[in-house]
Coordinates of C-alpha atoms and ligand atoms in Angstrom, one line a residue:
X1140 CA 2.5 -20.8 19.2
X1141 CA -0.5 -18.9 19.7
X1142 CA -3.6 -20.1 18.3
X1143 CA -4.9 -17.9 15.2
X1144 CA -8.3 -16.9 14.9
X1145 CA -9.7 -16.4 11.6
X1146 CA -13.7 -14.7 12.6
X1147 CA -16.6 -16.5 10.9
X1148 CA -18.3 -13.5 8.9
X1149 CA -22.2 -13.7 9.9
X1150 CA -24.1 -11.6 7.1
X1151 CA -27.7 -11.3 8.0
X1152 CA -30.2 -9.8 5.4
X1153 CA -33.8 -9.7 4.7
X1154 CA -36.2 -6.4 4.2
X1155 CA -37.3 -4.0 6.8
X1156 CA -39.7 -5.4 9.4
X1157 CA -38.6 -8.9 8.5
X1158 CA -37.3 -8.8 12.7
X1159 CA -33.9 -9.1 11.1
X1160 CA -32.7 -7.0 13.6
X1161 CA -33.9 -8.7 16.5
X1162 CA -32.2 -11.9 14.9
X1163 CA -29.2 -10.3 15.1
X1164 CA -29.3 -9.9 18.8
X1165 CA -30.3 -13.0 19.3
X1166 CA -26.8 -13.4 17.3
X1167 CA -24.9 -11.1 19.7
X1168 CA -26.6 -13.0 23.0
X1169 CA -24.0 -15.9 21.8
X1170 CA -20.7 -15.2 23.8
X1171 CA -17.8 -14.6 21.2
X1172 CA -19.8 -12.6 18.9
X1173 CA -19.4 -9.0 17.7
X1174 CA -21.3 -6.8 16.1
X1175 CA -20.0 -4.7 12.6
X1176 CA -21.3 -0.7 13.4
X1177 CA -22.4 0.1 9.8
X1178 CA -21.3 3.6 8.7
X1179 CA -24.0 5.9 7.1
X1180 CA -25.5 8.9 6.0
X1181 CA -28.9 8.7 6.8
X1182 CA -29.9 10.4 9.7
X1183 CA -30.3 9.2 13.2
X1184 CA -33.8 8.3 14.2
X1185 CA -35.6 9.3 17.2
X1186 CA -34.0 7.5 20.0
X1187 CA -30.8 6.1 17.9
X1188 CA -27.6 6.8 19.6
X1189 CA -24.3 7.3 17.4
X1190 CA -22.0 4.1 17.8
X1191 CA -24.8 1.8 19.0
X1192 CA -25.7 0.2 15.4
X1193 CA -24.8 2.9 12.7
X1194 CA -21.9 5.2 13.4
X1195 CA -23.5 8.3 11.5
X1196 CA -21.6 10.5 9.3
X1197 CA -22.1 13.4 6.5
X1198 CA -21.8 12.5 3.2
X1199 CA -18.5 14.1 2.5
X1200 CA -17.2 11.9 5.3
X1201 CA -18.4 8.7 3.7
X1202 CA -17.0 9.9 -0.3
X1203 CA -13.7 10.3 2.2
X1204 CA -14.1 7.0 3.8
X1205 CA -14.7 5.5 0.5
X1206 CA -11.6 6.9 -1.6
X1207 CA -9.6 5.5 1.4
X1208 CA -10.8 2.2 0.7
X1209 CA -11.8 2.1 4.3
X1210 CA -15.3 -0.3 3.5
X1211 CA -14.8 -4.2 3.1
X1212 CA -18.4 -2.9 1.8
X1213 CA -20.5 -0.1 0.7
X1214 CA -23.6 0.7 -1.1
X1215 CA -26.9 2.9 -1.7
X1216 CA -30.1 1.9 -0.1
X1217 CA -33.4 2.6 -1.1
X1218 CA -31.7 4.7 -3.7
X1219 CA -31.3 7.3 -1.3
X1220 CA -28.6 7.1 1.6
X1221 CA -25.4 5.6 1.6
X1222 CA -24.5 2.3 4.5
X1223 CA -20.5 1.2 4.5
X1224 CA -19.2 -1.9 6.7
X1225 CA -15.7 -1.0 8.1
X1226 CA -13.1 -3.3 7.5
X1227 CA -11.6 -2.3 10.8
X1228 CA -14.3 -4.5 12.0
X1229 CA -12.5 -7.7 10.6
X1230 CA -9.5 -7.0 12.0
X1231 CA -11.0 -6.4 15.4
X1232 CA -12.7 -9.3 15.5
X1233 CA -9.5 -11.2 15.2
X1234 CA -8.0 -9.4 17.5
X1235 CA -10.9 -9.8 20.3
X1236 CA -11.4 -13.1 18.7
X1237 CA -14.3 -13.0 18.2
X1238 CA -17.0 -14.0 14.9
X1239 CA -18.6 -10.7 13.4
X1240 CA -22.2 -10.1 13.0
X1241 CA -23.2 -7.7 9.7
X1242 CA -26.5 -6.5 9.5
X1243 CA -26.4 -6.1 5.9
X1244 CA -28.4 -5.2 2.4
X1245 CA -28.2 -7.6 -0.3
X1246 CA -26.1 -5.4 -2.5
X1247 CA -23.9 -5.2 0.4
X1248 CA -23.7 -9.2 1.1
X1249 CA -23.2 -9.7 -2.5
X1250 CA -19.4 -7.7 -2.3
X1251 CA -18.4 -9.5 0.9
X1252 CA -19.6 -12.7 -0.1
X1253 CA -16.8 -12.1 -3.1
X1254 CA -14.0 -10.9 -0.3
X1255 CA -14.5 -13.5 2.6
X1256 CA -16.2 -16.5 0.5
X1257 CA -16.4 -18.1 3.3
X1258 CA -18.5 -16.2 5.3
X1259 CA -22.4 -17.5 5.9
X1260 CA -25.3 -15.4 4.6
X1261 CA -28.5 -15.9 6.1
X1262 CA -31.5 -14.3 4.8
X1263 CA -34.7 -13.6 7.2
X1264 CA -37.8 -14.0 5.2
X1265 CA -41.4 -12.4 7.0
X1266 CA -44.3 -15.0 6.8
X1267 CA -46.0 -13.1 4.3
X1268 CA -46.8 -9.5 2.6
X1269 CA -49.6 -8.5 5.1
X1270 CA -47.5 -9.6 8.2
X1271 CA -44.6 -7.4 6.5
X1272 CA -46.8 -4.1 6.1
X1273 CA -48.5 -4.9 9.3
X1274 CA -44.8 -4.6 11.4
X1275 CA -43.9 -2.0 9.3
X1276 CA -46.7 0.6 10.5
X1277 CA -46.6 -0.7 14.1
X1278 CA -42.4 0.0 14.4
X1279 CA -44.0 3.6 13.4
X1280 CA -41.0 4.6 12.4
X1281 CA -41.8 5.6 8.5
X1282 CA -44.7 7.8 7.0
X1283 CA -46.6 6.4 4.3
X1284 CA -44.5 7.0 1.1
X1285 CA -41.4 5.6 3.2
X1286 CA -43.8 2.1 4.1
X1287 CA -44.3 1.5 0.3
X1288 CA -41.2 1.8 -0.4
X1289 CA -39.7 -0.3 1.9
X1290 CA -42.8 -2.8 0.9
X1291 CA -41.8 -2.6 -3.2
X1292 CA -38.3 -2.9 -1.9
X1293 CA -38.6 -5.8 -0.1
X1294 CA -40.0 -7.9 -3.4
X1295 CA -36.6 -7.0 -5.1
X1296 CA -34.2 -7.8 -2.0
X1297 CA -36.7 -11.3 -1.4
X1298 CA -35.7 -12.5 -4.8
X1299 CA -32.5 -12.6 -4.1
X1300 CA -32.9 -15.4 -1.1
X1301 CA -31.3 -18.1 -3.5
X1302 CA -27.7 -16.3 -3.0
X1303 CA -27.8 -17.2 0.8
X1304 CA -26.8 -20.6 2.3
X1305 CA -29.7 -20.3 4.9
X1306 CA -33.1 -18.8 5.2
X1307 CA -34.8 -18.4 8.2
X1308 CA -38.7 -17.6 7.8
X1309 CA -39.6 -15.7 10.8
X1310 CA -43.3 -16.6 11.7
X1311 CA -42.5 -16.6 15.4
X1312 CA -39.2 -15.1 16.8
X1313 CA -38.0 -17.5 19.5
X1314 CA -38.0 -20.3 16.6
X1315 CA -36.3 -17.9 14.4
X1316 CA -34.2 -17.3 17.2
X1317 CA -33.1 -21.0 17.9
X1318 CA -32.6 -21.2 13.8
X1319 CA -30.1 -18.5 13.4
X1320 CA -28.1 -19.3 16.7
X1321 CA -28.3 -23.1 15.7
X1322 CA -26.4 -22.0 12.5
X1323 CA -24.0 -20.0 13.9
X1324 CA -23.2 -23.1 16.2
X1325 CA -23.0 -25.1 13.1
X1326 CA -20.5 -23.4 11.6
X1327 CA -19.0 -23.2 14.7
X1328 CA -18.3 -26.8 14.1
X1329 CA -16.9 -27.0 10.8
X1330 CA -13.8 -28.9 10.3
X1331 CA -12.2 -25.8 8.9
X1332 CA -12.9 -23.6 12.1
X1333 CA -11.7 -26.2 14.3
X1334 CA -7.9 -27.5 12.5
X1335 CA -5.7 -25.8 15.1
X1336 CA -7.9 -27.1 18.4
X1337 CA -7.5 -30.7 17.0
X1338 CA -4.4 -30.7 16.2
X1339 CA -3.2 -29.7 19.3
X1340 CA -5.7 -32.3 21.5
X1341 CA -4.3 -35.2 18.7
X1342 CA -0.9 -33.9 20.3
X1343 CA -1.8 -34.7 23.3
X1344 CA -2.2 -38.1 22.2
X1345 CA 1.7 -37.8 21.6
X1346 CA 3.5 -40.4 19.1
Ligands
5GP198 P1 -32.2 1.3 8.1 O1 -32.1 2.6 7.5 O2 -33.7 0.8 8.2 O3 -31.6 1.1 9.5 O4 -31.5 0.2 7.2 C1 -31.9 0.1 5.8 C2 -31.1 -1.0 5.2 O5 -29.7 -0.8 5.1 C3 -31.3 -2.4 5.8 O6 -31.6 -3.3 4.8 C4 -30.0 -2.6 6.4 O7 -29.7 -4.0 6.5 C5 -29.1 -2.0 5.4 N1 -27.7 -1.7 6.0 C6 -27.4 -1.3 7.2 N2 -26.1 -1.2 7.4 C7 -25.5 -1.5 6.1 C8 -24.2 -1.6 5.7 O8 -23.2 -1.4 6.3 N3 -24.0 -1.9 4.4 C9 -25.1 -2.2 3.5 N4 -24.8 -2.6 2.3 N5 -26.4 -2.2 4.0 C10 -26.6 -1.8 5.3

């Protein structure tokens, strides 16, 4: 019989400039790992390519997307544009089997936490407020209005750390790096992951 894979669901959060998504490539360096292409509305920045991270749509396309019940996940960020995680993704994963990486908002990890409970949330924490804001204007990426935004926003989405089961506090990125990869071999590991492999070496054992 062919050996089922069931993916681990990796859900990495944390507020913008927290070098989550750096995290998550050091994630996708660990063979056997894919990454979920979030779905959304907001437009592509300088420099993003469609299909890389975010497969980018119109709004009417996402309402669609949504009525066909075609997110494992969806929600509103910043109040303003909308992000959705493909199911497709899951069954992908299975079939490349491979684990799948989500690059996720809180709101978002909160509704796949309740679909795949056994999937492991990690939250990336920055060292402090002033090491936040300070990455945030040198990515250059956002005006002003955007930055404080994203700075009040990231007090709301921080309080919700105690919903995770890990938290990596990213004061220097190849530490950070070795955390998250260190968990995702961890759970590797679990007893639950590996049934099938043991049973089949006890086989070997015969009697
Ligand atoms: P950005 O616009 O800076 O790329 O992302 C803004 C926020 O949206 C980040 O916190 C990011 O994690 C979140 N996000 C990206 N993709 C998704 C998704 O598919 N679902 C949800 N709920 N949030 C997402």
């Amino acid at each position: 019989m062919a050996e089922s894979h069931e993916p681990l669901v990796f859900i990495v959060s944390g507020p913008s400039g927290s070098g989550k998504s750096t995290l998550v490539k050091k994630l996708l360096e660990l063979p056997g790992t894919m990454l979920s292409i979030s779905v959304t509305t907001r437009p592509p920045r300088q420099g993003e390519s469609d299909n890389r991270w975010y497969h980018f749509v119109s709004q009417d396309v996402f309402q669609r997307m949504v009525q066909n019940g075609e997110f494992l996940e969806y929600a509103c960020v910043f109040g303003k544009h909308s992000y959705g995680t493909p199911r497709k993704w899951l069954d992908e994963a299975r079939t490349q089997k491979k684990d799948l990486v989500l690059e996720i908002d809180v709101q978002g990890a909160r509704q796949v936490r309740q679909k795949v409970p056994e999937s492991i949330a990690i939250f990336i924490v920055p060292p402090s407020r002033e090491e936040l804001e300070t990455r945030l204007r040198a990515r250059g990426l956002d005006g002003e209005d955007e930055i404080r935004r994203r700075l009040e926003q990231a007090r709301l989405e921080m309080e919700q750390y105690v919903d995770y089961d890990y938290v990596v506090i990213n004061e220097n990125l190849e530490s950070a790096g070795h955390a998250v990869q260190a968990i995702a071999h961890g759970a590797r590991c679990r007893t639950m992951q590996n049934r099938d492999r043991v049973r089949k070496i006890l086989e070997s054992f015969g009697g």
